[in-house]
Tab-separated table of C-alpha atoms and ligand atoms in Angstrom:
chain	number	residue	atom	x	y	z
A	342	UNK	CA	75.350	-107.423	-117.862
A	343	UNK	CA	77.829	-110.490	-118.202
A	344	UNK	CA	74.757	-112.439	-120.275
A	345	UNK	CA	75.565	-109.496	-123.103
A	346	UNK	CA	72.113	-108.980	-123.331
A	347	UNK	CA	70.799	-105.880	-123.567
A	348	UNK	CA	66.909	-107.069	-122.978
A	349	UNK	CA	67.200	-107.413	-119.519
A	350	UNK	CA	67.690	-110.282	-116.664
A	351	UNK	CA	64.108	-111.730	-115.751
A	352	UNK	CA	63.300	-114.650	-117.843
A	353	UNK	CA	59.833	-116.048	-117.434
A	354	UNK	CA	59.051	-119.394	-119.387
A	355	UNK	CA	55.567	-121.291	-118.850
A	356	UNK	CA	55.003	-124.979	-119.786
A	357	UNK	CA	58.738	-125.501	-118.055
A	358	UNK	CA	57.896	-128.438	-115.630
A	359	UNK	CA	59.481	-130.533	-119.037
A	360	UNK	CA	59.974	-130.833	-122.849
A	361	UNK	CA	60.197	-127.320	-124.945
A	362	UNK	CA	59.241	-125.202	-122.152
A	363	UNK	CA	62.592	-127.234	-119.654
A	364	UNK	CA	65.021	-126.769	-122.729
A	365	UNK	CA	63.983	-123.376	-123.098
A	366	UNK	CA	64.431	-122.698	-119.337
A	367	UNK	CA	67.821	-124.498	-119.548
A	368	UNK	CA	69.066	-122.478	-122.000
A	369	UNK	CA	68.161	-119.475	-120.098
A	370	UNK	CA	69.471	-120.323	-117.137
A	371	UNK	CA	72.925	-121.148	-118.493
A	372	UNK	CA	73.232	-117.267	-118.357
A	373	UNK	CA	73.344	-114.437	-115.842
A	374	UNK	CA	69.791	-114.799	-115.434
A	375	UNK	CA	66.869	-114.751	-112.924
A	376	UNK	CA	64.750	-117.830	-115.078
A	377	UNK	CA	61.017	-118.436	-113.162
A	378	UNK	CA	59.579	-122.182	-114.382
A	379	UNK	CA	55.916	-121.841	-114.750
A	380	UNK	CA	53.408	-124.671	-115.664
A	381	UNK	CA	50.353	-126.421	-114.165
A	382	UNK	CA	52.429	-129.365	-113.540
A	383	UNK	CA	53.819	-129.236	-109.971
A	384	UNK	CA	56.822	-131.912	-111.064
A	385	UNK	CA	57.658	-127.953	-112.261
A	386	UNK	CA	59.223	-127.373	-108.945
A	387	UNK	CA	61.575	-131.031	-109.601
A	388	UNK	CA	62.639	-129.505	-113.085
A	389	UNK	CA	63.768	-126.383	-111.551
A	390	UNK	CA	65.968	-127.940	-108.727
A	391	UNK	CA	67.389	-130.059	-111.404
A	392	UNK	CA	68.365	-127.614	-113.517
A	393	UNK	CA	69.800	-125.689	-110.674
A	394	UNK	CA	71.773	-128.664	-109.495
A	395	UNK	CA	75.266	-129.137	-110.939
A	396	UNK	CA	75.624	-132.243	-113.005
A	397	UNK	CA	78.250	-134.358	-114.857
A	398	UNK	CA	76.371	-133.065	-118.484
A	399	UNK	CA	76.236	-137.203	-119.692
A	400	UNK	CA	73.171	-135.885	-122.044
A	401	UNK	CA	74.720	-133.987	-125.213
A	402	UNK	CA	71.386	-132.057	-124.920
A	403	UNK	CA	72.423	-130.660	-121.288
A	404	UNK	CA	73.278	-127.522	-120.476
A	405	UNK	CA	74.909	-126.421	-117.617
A	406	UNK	CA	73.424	-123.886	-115.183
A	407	UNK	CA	75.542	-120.352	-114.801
A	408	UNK	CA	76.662	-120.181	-111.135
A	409	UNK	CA	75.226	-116.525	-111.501
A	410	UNK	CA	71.950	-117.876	-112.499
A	411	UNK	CA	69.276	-118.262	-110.323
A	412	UNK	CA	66.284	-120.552	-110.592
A	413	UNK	CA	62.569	-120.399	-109.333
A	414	UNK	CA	59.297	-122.564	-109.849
A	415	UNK	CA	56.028	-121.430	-109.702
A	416	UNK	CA	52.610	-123.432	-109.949
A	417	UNK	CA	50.437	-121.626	-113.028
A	418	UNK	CA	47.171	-121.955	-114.518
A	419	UNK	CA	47.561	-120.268	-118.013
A	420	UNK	CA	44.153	-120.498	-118.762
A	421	UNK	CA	42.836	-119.092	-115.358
A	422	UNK	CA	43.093	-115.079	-114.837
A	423	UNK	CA	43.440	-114.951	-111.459
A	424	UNK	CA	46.390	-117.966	-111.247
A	425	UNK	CA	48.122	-115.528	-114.260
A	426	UNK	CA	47.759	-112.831	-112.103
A	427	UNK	CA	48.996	-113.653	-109.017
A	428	UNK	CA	51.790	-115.343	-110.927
A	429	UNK	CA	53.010	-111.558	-112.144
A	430	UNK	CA	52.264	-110.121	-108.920
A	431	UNK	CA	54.368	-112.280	-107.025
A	432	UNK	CA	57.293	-112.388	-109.931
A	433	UNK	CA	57.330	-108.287	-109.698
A	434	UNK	CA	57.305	-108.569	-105.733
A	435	UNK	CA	60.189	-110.871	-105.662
A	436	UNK	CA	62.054	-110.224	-108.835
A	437	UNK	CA	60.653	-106.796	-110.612
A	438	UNK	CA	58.348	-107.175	-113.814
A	439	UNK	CA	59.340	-109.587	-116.492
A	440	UNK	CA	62.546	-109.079	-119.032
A	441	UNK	CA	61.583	-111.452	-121.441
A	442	UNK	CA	58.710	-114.098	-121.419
A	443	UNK	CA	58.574	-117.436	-123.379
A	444	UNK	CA	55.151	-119.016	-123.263
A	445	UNK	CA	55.357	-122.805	-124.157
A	446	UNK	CA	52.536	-123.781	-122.230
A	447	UNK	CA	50.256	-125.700	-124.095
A	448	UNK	CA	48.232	-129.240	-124.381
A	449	UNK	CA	47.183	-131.530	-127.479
A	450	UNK	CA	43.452	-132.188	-127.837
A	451	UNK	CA	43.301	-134.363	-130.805
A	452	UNK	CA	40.943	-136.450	-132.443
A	453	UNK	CA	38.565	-136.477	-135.755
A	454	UNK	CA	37.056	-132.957	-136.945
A	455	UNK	CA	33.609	-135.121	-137.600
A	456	UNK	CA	33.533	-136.127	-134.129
A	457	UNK	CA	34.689	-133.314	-132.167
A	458	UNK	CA	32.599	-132.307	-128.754
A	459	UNK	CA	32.044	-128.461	-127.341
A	460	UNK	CA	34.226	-129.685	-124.284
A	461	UNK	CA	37.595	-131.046	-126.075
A	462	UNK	CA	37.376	-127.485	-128.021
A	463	UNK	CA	36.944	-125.543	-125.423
A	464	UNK	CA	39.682	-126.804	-123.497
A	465	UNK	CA	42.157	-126.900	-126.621
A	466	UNK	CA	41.235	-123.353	-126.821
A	467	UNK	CA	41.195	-122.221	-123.028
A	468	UNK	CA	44.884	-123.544	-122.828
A	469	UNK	CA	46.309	-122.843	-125.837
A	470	UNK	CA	44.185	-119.665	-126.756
A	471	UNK	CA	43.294	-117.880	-124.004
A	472	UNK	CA	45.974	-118.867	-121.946
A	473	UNK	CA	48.280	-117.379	-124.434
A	474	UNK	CA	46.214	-113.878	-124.518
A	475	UNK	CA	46.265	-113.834	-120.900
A	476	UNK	CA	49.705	-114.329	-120.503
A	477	UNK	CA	51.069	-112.567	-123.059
A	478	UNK	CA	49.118	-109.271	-122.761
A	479	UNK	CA	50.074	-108.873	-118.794
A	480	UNK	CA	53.719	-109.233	-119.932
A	481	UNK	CA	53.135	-106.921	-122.386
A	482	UNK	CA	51.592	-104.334	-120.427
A	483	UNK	CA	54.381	-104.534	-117.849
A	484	UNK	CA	57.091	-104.327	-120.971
A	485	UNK	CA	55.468	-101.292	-122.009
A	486	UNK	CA	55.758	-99.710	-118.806
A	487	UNK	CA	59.621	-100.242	-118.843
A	488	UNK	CA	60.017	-99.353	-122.448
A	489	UNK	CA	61.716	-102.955	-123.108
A	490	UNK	CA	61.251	-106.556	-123.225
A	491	UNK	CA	60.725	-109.488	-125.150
A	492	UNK	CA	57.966	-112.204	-126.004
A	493	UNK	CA	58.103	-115.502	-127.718
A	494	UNK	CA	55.276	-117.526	-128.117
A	495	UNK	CA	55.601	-121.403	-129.093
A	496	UNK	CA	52.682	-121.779	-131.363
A	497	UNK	CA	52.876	-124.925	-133.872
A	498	UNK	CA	52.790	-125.743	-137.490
A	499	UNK	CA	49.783	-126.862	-137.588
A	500	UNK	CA	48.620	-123.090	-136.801
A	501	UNK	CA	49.121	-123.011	-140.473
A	502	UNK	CA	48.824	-126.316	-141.885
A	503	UNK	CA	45.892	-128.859	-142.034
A	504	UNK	CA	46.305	-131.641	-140.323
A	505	UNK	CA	43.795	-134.742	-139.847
A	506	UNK	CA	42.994	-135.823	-136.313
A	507	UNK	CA	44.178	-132.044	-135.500
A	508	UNK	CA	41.101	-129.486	-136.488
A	509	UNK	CA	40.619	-128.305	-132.486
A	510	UNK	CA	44.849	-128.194	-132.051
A	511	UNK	CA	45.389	-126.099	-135.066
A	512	UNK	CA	42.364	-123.957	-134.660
A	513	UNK	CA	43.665	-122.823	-131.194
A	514	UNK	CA	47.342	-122.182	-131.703
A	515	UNK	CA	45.980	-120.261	-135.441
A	516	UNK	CA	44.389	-118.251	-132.747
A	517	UNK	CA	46.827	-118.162	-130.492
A	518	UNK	CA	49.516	-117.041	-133.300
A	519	UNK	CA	46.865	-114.214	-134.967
A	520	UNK	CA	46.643	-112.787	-131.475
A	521	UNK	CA	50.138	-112.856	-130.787
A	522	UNK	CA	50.677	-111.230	-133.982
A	523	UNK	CA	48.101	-108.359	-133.203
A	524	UNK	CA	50.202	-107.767	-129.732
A	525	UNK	CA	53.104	-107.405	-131.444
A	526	UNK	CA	52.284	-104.552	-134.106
A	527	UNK	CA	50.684	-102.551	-131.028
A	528	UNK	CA	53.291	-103.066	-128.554
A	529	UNK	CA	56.430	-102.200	-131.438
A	530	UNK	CA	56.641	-98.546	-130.677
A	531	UNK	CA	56.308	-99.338	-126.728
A	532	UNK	CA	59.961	-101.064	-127.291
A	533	UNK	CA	58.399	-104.514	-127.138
A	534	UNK	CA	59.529	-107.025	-129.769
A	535	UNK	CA	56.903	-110.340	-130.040
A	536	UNK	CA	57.330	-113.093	-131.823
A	537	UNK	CA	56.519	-116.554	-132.434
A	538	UNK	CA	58.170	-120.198	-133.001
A	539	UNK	CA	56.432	-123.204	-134.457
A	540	UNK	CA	57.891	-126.124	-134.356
A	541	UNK	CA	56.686	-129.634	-135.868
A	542	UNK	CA	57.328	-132.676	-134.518
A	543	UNK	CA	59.885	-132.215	-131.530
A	544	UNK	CA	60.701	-135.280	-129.449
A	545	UNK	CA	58.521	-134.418	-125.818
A	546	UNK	CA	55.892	-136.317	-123.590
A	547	UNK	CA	53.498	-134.237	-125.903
A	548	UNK	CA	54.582	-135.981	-129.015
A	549	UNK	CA	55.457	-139.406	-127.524
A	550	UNK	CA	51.652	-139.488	-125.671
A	551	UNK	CA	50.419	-139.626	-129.766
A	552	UNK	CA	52.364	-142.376	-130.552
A	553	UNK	CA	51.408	-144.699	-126.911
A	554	UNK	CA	53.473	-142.684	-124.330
A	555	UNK	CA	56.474	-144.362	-125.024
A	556	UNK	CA	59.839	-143.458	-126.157
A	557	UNK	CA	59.295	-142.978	-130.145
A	558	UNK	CA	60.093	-146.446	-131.709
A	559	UNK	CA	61.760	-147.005	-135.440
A	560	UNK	CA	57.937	-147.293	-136.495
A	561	UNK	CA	56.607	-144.141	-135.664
A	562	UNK	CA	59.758	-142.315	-136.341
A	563	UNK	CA	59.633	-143.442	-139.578
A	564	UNK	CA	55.908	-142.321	-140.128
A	565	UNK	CA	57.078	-138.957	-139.077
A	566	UNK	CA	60.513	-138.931	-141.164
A	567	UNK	CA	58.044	-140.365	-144.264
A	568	UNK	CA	54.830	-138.595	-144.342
A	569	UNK	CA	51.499	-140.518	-144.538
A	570	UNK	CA	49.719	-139.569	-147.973
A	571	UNK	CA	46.527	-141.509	-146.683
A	572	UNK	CA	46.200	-138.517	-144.177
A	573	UNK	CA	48.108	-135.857	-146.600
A	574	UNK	CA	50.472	-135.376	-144.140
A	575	UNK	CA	53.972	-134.705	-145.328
A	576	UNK	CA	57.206	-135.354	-144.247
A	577	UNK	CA	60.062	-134.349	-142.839
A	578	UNK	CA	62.680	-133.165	-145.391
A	579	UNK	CA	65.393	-132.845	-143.100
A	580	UNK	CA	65.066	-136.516	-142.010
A	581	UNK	CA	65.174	-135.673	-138.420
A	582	UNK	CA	63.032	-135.433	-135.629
A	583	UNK	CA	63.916	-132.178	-133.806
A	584	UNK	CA	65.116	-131.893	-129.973
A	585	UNK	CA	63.285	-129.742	-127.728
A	586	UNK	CA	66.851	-128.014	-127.384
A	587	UNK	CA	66.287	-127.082	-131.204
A	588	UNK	CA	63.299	-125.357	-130.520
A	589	UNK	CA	64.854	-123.248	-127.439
A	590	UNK	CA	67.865	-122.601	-129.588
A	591	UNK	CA	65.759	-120.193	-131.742
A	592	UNK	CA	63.606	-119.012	-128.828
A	593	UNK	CA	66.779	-118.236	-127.417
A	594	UNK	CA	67.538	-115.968	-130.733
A	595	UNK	CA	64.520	-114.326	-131.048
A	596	UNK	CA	64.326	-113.219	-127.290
A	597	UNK	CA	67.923	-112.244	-127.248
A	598	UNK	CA	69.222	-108.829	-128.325
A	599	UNK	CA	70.702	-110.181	-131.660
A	600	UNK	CA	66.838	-109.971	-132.532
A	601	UNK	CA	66.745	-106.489	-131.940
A	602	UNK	CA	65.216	-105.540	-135.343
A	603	UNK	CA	62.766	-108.679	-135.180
A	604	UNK	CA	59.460	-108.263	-134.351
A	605	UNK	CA	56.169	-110.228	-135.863
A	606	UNK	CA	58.051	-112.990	-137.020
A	607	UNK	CA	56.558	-116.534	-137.261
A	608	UNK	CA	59.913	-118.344	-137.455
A	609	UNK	CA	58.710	-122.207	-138.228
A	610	UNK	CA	61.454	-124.879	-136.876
A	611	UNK	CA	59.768	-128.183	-138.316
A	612	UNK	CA	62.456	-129.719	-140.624
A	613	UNK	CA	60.878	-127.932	-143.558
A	614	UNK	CA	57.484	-130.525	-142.541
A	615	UNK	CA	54.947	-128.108	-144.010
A	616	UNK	CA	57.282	-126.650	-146.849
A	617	UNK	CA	57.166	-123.136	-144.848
A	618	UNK	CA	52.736	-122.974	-146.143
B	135	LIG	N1	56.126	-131.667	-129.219
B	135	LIG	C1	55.711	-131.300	-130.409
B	135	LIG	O1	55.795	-132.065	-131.377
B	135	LIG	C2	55.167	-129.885	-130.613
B	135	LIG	C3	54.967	-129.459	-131.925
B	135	LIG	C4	54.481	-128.176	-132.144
B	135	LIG	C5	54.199	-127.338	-131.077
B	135	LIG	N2	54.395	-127.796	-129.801
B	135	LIG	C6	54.083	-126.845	-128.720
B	135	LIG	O2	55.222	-126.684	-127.909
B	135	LIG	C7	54.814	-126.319	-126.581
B	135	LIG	C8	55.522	-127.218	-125.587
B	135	LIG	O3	55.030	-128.552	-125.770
B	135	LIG	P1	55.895	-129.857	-125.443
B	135	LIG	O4	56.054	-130.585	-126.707
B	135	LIG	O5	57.088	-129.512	-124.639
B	135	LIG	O6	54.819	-130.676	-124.603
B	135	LIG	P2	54.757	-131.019	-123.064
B	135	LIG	O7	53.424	-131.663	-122.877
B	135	LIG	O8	55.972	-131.735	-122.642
B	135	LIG	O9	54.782	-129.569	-122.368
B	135	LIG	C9	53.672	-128.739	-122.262
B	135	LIG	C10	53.652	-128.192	-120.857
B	135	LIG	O10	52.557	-127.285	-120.729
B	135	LIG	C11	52.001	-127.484	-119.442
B	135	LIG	N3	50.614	-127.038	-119.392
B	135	LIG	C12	49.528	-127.602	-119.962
B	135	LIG	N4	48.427	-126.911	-119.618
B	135	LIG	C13	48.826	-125.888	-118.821
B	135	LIG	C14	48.141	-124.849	-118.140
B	135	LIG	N5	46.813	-124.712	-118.223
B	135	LIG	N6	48.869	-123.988	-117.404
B	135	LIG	C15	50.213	-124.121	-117.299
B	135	LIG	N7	50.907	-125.094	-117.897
B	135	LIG	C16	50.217	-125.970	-118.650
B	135	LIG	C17	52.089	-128.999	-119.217
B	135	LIG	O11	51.970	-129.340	-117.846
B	135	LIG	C18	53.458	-129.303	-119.801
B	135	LIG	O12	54.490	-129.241	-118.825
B	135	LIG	C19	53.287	-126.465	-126.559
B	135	LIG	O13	52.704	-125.191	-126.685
B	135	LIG	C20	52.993	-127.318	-127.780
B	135	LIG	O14	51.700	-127.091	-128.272
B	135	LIG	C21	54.879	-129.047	-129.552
């Protein structure tokens, strides 16, 4: 296989119609690969013809698509078992089962632990929760079957660390990561590696939408890059707020056969933001 990959061809990424979940697809798809873009979002379909279509690579961040790539979009409810379904179905019909599967999908449901209602956490937790068992177990299954394959899920720091304005977020992708966790020690001895990245503040719609939707101005970089102690939030030792293309860089590592022996792992990509807790 010219992508030197042992893992296999079919790359499945959801939450790919933009930020983490596009740069992961991106880097994918500048292989030998068949890369599927699943998300809820159907501007999924305008991400995948992008990254299919050549380009003059003006963005230091771009990556150019392999000729021997080939790209597909798909419309996907992670948090709905019968849109996960079908999803698979149709992938194995037109493509066989899954290789490797990165599940980015997710939203932010934020506001103040005090003031918290049933509905905001149960949608933080449909998307980020359950739509990470449901997606993550079919893969799994069909990995299993074939004796190989490869998960990564994007979880979040805040899985692990306390953060104010953040008690439904963090509750669901702490859920999200135990789970993942569990699939991975049953799945080892199938020949099915799982693992997880958690990134801190990346520069995406997700993070911009928290700061007024706008590209991130001097201010509110600099409350990231500084930390607020009124909130106990720390900062970001590496002084930098990361890319979504750092993020898929170590996706891309843990899916990739140069993970071979890695299975489990929680690998945080946050700038050192919550001192590795
Ligand atoms: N941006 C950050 O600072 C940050 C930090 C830590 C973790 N994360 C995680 O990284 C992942 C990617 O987030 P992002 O920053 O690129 O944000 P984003 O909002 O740009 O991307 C999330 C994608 O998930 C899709 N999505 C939401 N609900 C869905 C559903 N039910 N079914 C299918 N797709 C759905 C959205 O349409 C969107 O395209 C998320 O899981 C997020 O929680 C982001």
């Amino acid at each position: 296989m010219s992508n030197g990959d042992l893992t296999g061809r079919n790359v499945v990424v959801t939450g790919a119609a933009g930020g983490i979940g596009a740069a992961i697809a991106a880097r994918f798809a500048a292989e030998d690969r068949v890369v599927s873009l699943w998300d809820l979002d159907p501007r999924v379909h305008a991400t995948a013809a992008a990254l299919a279509a050549p380009r003059d690579g003006a963005d230091s961040d771009d990556i150019d698509c392999s000729p021997t790539a080939s790209v597909h979009s798909q419309e996907v409810d992670v948090s709905d078992a019968d849109s996960v379904r079908r999803a698979f179905d149709q992938l194995t019909a037109a493509h066989g089962p899954a290789d490797v599967l990165v599940h980015a999908a997710g939203v932010m449901v934020g506001g103040s632990a005090l003031e918290l209602d049933a509905a905001d956490w149960a949608r933080c937790l449909s998307v980020n929760a359950t739509g990470t068992m449901l997606v993550t177990q079919r893969a799994a299954a069909d990995m299993a079957a074939a004796g190989r394959g490869s998960i990564v899920v994007v979880s979040s720091n805040a899985a692990a660390a306390p953060r104010v304005g953040m008690a439904a977020y963090g509750a669901a992708k702490a859920a999200a990561t135990a789970f993942t966790r569990s699939l991975a020690l049953q799945v080892a001895p199938l020949g099915v590696r799982v693992n997880l990245v958690s990134p801190g503040s990346t520069d995406t719609a997700m993070l911009r939408d928290m700061f007024g939707g706008t590209p991130l101005d001097d201010d509110a970089e600099t409350a990231l890059l500084d930390g607020d102690p009124a909130v106990y939030r720390l900062g970001i030792p590496l002084r930098r707020i990361a890319a979504p293309a750092d993020i898929a860089a170590a996706v891309h590592f843990l899916a990739s056969d140069g993970a071979r022996h890695i299975t489990m792992h929680d690998l945080r990509v946050d700038g050192g933001a919550t001192l590795d807790m």
